[in-house]
Short mmCIF file of C-alpha atoms and ligand atoms in Angstrom, two decimals:
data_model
loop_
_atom_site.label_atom_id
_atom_site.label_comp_id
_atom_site.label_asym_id
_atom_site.label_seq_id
_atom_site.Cartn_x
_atom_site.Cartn_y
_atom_site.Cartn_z
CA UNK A 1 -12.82 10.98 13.80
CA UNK A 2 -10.08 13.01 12.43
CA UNK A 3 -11.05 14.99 9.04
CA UNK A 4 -7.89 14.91 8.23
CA UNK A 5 -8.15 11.39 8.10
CA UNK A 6 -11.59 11.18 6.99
CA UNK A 7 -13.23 11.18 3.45
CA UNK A 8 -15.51 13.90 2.92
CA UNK A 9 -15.71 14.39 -0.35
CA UNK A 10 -18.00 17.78 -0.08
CA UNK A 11 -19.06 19.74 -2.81
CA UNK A 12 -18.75 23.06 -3.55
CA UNK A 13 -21.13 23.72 -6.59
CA UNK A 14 -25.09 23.06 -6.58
CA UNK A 15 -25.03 19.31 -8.52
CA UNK A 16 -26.97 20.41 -11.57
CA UNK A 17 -28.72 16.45 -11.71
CA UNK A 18 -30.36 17.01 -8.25
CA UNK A 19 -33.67 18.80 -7.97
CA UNK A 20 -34.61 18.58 -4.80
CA UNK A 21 -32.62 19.93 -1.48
CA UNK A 22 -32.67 16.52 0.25
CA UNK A 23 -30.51 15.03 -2.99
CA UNK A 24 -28.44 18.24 -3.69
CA UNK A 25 -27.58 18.02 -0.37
CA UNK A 26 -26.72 14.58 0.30
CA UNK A 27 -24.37 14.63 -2.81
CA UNK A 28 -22.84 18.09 -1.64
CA UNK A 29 -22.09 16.62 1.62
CA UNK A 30 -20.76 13.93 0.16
CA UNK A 31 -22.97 11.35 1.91
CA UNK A 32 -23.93 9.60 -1.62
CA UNK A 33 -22.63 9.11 -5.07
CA UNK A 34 -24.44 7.51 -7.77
CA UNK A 35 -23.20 4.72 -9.55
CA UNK A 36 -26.48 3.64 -11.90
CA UNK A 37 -29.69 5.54 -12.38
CA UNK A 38 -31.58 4.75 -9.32
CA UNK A 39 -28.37 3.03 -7.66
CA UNK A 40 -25.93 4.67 -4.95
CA UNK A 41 -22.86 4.15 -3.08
CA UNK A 42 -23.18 5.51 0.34
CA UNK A 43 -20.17 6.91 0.99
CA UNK A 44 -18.75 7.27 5.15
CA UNK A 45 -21.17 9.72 5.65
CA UNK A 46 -24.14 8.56 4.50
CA UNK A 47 -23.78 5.37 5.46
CA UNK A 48 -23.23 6.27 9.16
CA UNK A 49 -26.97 8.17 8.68
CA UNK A 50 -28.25 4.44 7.27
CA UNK A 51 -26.85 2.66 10.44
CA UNK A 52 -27.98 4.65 12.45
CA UNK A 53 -31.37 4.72 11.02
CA UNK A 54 -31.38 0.92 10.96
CA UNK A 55 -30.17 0.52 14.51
CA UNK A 56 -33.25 2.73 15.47
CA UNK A 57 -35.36 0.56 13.76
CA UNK A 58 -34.13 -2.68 14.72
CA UNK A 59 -34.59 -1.57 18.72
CA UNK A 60 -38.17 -0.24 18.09
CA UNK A 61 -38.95 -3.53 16.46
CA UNK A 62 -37.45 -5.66 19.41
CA UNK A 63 -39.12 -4.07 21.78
CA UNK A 64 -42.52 -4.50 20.07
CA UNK A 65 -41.94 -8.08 20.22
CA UNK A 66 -40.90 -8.71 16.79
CA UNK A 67 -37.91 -11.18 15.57
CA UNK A 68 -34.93 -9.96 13.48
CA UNK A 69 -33.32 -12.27 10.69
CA UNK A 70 -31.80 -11.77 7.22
CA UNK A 71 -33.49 -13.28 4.32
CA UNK A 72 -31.32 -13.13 1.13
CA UNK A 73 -31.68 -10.81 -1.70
CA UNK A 74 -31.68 -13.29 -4.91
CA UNK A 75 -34.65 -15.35 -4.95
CA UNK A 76 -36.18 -18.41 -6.75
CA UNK A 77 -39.10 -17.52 -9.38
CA UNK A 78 -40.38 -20.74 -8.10
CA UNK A 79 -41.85 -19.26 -5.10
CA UNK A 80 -43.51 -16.17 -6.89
CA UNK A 81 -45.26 -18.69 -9.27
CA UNK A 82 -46.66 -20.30 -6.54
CA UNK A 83 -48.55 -16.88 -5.22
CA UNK A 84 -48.79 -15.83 -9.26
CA UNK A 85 -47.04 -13.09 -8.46
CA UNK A 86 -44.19 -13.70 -10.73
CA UNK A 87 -46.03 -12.55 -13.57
CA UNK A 88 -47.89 -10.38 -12.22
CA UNK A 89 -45.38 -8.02 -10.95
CA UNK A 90 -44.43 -6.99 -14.02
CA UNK A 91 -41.45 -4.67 -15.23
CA UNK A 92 -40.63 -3.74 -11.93
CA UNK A 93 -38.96 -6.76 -11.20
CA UNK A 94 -35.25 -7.46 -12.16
CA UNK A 95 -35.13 -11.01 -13.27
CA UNK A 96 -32.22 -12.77 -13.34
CA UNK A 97 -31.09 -16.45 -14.79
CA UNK A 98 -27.98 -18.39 -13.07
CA UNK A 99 -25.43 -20.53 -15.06
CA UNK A 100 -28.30 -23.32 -15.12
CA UNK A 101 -30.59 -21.14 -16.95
CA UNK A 102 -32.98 -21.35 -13.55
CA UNK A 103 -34.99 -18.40 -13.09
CA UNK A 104 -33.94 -16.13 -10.25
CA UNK A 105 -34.73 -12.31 -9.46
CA UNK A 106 -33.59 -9.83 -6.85
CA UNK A 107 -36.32 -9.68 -4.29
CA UNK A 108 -38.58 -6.33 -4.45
CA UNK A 109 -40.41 -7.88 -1.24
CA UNK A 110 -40.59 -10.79 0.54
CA UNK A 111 -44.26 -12.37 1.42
CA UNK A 112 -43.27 -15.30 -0.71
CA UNK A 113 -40.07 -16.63 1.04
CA UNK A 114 -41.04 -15.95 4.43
CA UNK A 115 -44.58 -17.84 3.82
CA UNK A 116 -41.94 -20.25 2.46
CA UNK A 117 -39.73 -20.40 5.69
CA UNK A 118 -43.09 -20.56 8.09
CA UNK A 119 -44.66 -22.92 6.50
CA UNK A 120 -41.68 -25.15 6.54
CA UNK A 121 -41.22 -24.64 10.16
CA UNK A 122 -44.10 -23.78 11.65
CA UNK A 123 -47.43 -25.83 12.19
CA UNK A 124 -49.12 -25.39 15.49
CA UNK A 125 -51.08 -22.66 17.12
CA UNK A 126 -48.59 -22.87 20.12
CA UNK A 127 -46.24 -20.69 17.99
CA UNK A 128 -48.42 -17.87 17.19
CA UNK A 129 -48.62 -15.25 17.42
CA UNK A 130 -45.18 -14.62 15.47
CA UNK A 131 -43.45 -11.43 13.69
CA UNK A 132 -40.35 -11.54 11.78
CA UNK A 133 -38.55 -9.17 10.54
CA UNK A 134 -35.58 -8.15 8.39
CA UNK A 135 -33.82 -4.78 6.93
CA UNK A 136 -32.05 -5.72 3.59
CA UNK A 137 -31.61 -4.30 0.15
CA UNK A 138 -34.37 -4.71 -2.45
CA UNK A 139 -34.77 -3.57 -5.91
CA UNK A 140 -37.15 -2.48 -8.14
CA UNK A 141 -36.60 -1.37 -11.57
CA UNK A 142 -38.64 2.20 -10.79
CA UNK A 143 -39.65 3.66 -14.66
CA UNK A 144 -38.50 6.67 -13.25
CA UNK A 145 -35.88 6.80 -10.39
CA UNK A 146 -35.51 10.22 -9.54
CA UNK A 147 -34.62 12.23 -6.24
CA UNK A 148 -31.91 10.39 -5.42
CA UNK A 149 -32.44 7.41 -2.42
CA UNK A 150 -36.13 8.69 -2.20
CA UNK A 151 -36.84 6.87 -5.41
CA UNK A 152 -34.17 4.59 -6.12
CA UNK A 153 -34.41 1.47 -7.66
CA UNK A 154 -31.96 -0.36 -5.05
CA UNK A 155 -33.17 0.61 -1.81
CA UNK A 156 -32.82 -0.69 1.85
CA UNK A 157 -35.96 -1.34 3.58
CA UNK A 158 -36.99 -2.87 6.91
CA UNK A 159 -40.20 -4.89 6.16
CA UNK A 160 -41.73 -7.52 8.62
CA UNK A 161 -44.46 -10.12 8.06
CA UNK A 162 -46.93 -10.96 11.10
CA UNK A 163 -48.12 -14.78 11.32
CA UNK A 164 -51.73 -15.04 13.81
CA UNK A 165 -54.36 -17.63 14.00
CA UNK A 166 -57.10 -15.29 12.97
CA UNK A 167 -58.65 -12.22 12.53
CA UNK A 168 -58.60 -10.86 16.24
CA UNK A 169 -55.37 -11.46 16.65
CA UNK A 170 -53.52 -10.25 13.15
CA UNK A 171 -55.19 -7.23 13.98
CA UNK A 172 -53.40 -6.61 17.64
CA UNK A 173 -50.33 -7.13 15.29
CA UNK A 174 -51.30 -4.41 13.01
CA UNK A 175 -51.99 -2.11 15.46
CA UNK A 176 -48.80 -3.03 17.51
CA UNK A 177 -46.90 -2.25 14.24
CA UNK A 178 -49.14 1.11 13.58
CA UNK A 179 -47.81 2.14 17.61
CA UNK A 180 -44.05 1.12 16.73
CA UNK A 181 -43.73 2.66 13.83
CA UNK A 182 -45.28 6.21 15.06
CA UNK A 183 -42.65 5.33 17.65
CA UNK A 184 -39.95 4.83 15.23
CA UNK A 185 -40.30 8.00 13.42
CA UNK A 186 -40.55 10.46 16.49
CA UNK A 187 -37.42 8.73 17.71
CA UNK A 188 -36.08 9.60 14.46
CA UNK A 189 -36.87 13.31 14.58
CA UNK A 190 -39.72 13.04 12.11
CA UNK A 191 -43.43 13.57 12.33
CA UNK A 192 -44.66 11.19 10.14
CA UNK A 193 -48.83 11.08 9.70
CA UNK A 194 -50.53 8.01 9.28
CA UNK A 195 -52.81 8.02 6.34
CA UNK A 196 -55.92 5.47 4.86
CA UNK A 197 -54.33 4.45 1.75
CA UNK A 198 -54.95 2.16 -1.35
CA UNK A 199 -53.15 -1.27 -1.04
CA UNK A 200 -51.76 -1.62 -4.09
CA UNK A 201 -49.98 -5.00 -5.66
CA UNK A 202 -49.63 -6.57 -2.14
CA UNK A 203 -53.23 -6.96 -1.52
CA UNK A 204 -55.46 -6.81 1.16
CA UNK A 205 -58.21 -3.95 3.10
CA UNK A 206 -56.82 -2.68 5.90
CA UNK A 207 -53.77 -0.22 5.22
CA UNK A 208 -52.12 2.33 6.05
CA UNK A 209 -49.05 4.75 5.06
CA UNK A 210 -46.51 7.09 6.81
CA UNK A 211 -46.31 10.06 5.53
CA UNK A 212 -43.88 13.30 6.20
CA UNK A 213 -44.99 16.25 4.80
CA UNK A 214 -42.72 18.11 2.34
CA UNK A 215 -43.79 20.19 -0.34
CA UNK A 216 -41.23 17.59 -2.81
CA UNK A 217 -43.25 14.51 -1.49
CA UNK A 218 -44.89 12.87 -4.64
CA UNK A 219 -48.26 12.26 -2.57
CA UNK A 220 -50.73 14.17 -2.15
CA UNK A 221 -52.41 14.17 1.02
CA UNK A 222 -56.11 15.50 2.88
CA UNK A 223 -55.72 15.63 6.67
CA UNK A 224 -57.59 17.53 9.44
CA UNK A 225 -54.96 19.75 11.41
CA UNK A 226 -55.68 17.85 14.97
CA UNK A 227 -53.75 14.80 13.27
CA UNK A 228 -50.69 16.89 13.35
CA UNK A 229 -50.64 17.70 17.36
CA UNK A 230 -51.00 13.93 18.42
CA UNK A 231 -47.44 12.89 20.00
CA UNK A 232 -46.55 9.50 21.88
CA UNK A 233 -43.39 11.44 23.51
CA UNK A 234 -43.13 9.23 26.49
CA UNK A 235 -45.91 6.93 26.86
CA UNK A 236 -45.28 3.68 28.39
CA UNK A 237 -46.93 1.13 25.89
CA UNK A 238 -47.32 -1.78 26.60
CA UNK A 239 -47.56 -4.55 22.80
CA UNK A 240 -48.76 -7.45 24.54
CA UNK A 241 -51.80 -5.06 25.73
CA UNK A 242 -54.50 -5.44 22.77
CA UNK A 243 -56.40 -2.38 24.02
CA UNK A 244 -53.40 -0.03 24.64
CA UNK A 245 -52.24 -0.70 21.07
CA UNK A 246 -55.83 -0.34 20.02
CA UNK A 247 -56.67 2.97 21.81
CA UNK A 248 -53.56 4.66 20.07
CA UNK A 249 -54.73 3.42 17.11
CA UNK A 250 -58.00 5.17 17.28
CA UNK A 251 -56.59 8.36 18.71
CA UNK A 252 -54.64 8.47 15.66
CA UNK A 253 -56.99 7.27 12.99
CA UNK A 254 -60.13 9.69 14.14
CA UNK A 255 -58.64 12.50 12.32
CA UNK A 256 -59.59 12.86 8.86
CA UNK A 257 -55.60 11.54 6.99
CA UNK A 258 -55.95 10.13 3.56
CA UNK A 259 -53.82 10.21 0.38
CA UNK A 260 -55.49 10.99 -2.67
CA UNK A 261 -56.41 7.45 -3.67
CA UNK A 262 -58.92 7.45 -1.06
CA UNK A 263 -59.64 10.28 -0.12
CA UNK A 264 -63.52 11.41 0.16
CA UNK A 265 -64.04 15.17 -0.57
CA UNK A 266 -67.54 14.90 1.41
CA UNK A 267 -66.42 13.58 4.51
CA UNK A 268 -63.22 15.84 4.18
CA UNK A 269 -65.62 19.28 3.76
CA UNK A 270 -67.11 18.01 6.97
CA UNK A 271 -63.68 18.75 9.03
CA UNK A 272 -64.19 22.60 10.51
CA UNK A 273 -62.48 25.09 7.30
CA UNK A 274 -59.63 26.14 9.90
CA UNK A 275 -58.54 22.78 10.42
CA UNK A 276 -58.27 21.75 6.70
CA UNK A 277 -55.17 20.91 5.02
CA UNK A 278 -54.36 20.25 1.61
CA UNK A 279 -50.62 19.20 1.03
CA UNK A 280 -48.08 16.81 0.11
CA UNK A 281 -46.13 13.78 1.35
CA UNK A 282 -42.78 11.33 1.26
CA UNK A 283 -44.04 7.51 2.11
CA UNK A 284 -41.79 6.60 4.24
CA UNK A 285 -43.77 3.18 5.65
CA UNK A 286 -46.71 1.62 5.21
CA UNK A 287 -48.58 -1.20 6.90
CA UNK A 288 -50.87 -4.22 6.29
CA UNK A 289 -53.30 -6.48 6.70
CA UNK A 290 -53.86 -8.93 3.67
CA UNK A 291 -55.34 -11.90 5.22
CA UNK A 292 -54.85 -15.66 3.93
CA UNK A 293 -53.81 -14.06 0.57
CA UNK A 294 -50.24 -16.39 0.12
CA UNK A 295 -51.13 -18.88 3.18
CA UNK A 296 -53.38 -20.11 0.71
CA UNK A 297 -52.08 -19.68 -2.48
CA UNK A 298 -48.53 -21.32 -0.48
CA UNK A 299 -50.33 -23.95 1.76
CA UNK A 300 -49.37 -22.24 5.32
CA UNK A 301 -51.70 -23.68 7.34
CA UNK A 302 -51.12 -24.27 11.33
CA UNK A 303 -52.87 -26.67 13.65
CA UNK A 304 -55.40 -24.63 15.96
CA UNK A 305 -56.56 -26.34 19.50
CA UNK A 306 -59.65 -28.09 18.38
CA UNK A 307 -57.35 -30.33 15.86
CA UNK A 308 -58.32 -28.04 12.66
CA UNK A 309 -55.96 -27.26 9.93
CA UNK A 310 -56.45 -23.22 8.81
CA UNK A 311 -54.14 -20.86 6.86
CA UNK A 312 -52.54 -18.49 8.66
CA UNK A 313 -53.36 -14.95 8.71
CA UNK A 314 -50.40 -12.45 7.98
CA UNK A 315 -49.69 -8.80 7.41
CA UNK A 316 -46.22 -7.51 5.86
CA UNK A 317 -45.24 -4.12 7.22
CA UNK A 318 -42.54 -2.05 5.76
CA UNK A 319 -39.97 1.04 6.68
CA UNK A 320 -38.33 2.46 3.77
CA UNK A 321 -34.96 3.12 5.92
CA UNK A 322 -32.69 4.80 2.89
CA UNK A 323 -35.95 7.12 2.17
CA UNK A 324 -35.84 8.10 5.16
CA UNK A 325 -32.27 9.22 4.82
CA UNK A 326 -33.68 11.84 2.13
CA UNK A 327 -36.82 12.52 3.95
CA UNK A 328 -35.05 13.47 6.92
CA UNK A 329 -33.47 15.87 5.70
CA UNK A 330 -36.30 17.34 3.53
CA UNK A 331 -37.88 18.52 7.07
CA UNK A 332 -34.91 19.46 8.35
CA UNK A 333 -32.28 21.98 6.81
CA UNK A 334 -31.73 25.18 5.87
CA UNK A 335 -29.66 27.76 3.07
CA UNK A 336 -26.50 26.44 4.79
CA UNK A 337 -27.06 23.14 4.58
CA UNK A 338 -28.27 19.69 6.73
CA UNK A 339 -29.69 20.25 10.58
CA UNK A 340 -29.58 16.57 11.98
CA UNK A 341 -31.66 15.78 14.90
CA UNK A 342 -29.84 14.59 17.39
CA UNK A 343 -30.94 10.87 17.51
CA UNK A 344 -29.64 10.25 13.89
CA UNK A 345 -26.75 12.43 13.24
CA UNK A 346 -23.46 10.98 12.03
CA UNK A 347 -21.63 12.56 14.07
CA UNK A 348 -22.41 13.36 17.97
CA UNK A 349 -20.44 17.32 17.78
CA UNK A 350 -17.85 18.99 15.63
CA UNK A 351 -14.79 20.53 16.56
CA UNK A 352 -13.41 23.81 14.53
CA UNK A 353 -9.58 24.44 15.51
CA UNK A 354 -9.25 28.00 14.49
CA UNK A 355 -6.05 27.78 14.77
CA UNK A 356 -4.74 24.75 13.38
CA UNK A 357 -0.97 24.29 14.28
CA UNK A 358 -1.20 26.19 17.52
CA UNK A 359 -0.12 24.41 20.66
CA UNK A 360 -2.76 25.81 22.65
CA UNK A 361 -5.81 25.40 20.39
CA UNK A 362 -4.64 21.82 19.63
CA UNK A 363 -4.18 21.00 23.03
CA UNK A 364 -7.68 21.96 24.00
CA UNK A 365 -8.69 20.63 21.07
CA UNK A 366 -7.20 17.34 21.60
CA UNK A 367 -8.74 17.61 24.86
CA UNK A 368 -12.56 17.96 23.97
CA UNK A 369 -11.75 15.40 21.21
CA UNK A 370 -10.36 12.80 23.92
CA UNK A 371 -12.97 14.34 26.30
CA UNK A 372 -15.86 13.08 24.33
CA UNK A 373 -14.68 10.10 23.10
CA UNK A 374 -14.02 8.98 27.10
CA UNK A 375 -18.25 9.83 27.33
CA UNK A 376 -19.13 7.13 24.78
CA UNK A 377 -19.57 10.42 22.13
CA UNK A 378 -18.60 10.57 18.66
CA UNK A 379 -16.85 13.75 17.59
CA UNK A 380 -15.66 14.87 14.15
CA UNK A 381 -13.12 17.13 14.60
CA UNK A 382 -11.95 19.68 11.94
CA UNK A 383 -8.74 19.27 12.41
CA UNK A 384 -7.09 20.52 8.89
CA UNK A 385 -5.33 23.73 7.88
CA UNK A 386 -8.29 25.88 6.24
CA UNK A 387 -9.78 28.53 6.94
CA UNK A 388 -12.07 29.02 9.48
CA UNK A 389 -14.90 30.35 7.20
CA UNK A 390 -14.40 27.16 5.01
CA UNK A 391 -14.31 24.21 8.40
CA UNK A 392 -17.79 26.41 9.55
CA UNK A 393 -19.28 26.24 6.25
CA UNK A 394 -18.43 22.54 5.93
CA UNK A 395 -19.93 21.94 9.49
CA UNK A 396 -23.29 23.91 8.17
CA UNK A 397 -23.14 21.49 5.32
CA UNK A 398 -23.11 18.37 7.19
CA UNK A 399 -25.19 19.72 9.99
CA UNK A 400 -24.08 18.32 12.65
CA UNK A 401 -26.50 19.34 15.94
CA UNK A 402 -23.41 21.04 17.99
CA UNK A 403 -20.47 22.43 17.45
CA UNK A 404 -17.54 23.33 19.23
CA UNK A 405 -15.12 26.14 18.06
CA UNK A 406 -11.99 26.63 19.65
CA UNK A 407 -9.93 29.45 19.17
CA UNK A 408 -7.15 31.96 20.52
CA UNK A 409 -9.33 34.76 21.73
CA UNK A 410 -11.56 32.19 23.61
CA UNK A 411 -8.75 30.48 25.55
CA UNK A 412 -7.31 34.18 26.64
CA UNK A 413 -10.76 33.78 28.92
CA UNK A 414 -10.49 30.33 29.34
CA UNK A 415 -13.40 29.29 27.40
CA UNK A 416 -14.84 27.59 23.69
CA UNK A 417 -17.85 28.21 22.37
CA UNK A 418 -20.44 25.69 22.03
CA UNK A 419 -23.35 26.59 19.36
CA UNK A 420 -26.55 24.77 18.16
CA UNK A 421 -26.90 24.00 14.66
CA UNK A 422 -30.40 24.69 14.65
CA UNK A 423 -30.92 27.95 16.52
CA UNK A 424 -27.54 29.21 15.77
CA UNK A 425 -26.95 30.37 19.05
CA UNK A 426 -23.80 30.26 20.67
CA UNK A 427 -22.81 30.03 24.66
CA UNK A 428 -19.28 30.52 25.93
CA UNK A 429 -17.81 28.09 28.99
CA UNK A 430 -14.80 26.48 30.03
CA UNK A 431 -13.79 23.05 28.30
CA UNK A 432 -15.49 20.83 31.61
CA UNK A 433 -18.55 22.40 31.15
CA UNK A 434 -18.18 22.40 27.05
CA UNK A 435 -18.04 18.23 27.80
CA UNK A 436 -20.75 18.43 30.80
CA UNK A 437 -23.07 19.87 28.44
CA UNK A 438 -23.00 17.31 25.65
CA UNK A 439 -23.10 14.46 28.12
CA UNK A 440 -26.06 15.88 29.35
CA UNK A 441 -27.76 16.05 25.90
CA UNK A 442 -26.43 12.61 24.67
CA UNK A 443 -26.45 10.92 27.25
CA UNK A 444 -28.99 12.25 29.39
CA UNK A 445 -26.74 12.37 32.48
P1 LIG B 501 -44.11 4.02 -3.52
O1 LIG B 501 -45.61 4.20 -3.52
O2 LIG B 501 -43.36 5.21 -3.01
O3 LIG B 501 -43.59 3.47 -4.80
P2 LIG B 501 -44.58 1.50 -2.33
O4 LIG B 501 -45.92 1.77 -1.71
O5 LIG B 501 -44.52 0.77 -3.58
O6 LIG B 501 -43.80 2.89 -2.45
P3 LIG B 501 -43.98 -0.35 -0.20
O7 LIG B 501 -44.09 -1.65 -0.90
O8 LIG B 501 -45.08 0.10 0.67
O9 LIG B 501 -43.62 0.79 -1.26
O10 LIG B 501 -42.58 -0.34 0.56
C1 LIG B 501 -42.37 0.10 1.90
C2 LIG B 501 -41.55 1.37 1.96
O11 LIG B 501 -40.35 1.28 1.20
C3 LIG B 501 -42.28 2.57 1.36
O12 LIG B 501 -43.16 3.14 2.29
C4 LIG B 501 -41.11 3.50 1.03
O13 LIG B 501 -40.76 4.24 2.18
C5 LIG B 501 -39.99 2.55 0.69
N1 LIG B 501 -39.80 2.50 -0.76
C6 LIG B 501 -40.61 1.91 -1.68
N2 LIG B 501 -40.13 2.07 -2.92
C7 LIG B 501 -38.97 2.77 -2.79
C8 LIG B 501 -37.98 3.23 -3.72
N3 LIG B 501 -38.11 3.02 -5.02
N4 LIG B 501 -36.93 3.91 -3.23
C9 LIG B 501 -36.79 4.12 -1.91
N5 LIG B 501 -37.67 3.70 -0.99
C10 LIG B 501 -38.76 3.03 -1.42
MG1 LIG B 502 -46.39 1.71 0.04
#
């Protein structure tokens, strides 16, 4: 992409509404504008952060096995009476009549109308196990949106809903999701903790939440310090193996991790001083195991060999994707702006002409541009007539993992300079090896 021929719309003042750096940030980069309280627009930016994102977590889903689909985002109150969750639920959910005066309301979750669609379609034990999944808009009418997407009130979530023929086996499908979605969020850059947590509305025992830590996170969180050096990196792992998924499970759950709803300050005190840690967390997933909670309620029952008719066991498991957006960048900026790991950013490299309107620089930098673009990369190059102290501090903003600057003194040696966004460092080379290197990062090659 061409700024030229972009839209950018940066900012140059601190937004006075946003109070912390992941929202001041995303607005001065021009990533996100707000339309309602608690509602955004993602602008080209942003919303080339939220496919990414999504993309991520649609191929660590499909790999674990699980099924992608699209459920809508209006739904009948029909279906929530049937669970009594309609009332239940309270203000949070925006409720809506159509021209028929029929009750409808835009879906803050969706255990109802998938136990709907499965128990429709589904009525043998020769389909289970089964996982499906979708990542779609939801809303819930937050008392207090705040922090931009981290607390919005429309927000785009992945969340998935497990269907097994007991016990045993819904619980190989919460562990697989526990493994995938520690995979997820290393992919994503992120160390994200797994915590014992309270199960709230949804219902059910066995739970558990994602948490980064960031000082702006609204939980607060107990772990031991152990919890923190655990990485899957590259494991092979295989989902269909009940005791692989199990073993990472334990590895990760021996360490003390709790938010404050369950925490237990005796068992904590118990974890060697050293290795204490008192701090605070973003939620940016959370898992479960609820049981026949709505089989029952909804009548899902499946066939099992010996002839019986039994409710199905389920588990709904959810990603907050456009959180993650925010939470992202929480753990990762600085005073100059957005540092994108490399697996999400919008952009693959920028390109700073320094001298916009001279045939040499454009000619090399028309070169990189094509250069990268031939690799499968995606380049934004800076391509206007500013000054060069305004395209680097726009490039700091967006934060963007490389950059290359090309400029008059460089080419008298032959050479650009190619710096990291993160360590600031900067390495001079010739225009091949400029486009050797970035294929080699990218693309592993
Ligand atoms: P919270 O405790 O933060 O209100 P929750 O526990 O109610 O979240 P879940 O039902 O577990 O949310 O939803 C799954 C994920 O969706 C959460 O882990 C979070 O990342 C994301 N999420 C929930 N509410 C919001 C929101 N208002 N804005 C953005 N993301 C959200
Ligand atoms: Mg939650």
């Amino acid at each position: 992409m061409r700024l030229s021929k972009y839209f950018l719309p940066v900012l140059k003042e601190n937004p006075s509404e946003a109070q912390i750096v992941s929202h001041r940030l995303m607005l001065r980069a021009g990533m996100i504008k707000q339309s309602s309280a608690g509602i955004y627009s993602w602008l080209p930016l942003g919303f080339k952060v939220l496919r990414k994102l999504e993309e991520l977590v649609h191929e660590e889903q499909i790999s674990a096995g699980h099924i992608p689909m699209l459920m809508p985002t209006i739904q009948s109150a029909d279906l929530w009476r049937e669970s009594g969750r309609y009332e239940a639920y309270g203000h949070e959910m925006l409720r809506v009549k159509d021209r028929h005066k029929r009750e409808m309301l835009y879906g803050p979750t969706n255990e109802e109308l998938i136990t709907d669609i499965f128990r429709t379609h589904v009525g043998s034990y020769k389909d289970l196990p089964m996982t499906l999944y979708h990542i779609q808009w939801k809303f819930r009418d937050e008392i207090r949106p705040r922090f931009g997407v981290m607390r919005g009130r429309e927000f785009f979530m992945k969340d998935g809903y497990n269907f097994d023929i007991d016990f045993e086996s819904a619980l190989h499908s919460y562990n697989r999701h526990f493994v995938s979605y520690l995979r997820t969020y290393e992919r994503m850059g992120l160390q994200a903790l797994p915590m014992r947590a309270e199960s709230g509305p949804i219902g059910g025992e066995n739970t558990h939440e994602f948490l980064v830590l960031a000082e702006t996170g609204e939980s607060e969180v107990f772990y031991d310090s152990a919890i923190a050096d655990l990485r899957i990196a590259d494991r092979k792992v295989d989902y269909k193996n009940w005791d692989d998924c199990a073993m990472i499970l334990k590895e990760w759950t021996t360490p003390y991790a709790r938010t404050v709803e369950t925490h237990d300050e005796a068992l904590f005190s118990q974890i060697p001083e050293e290795r204490q840690r008192k701090s605070r967390g973003i939620e940016v997933g959370q898992i479960f195991y609820f049981g026949t909670k709505y089989s029952e309620a909804m009548d899902a029952k499946v066939v099992t060999e010996s002839g019986e008719g039994v409710p199905v066991h389920m588990g709904s498991h959810g990603i907050g994707v456009s959180r993650l957006v925010g939470a992202i960048i929480e753990a990762s900026h600085d005073e100059n702006g957005i540092i994108w790991p490399e697996s999400v950013t919008p952009f693959h490299c920028g390109i700073v002409n320094l001298k916009q309107g001279d045939e040499e620089t454009d000619s090399v930098c028309d070169t990189l541009y094509r250069g990268l673009r031939v690799l499968g990369l995606d380049p934004l190059y800076d391509d206007r007539y500013e000054r060069a102290g305004g395209k680097f501090a726009t490039m700091d903003l967006i934060g963007l993992p490389w950059r290359l600057t090309v400029g008059p003194r460089g080419l008298k040696n032959g050479v650009v300079e190619l710096t990291s966004r993160s360590t600031g460092v900067s390495e001079e080379m010739p225009v091949e090896s400029a486009l050797q290197r970035l294929a080699e990062i990218y693309l592993k090659v």
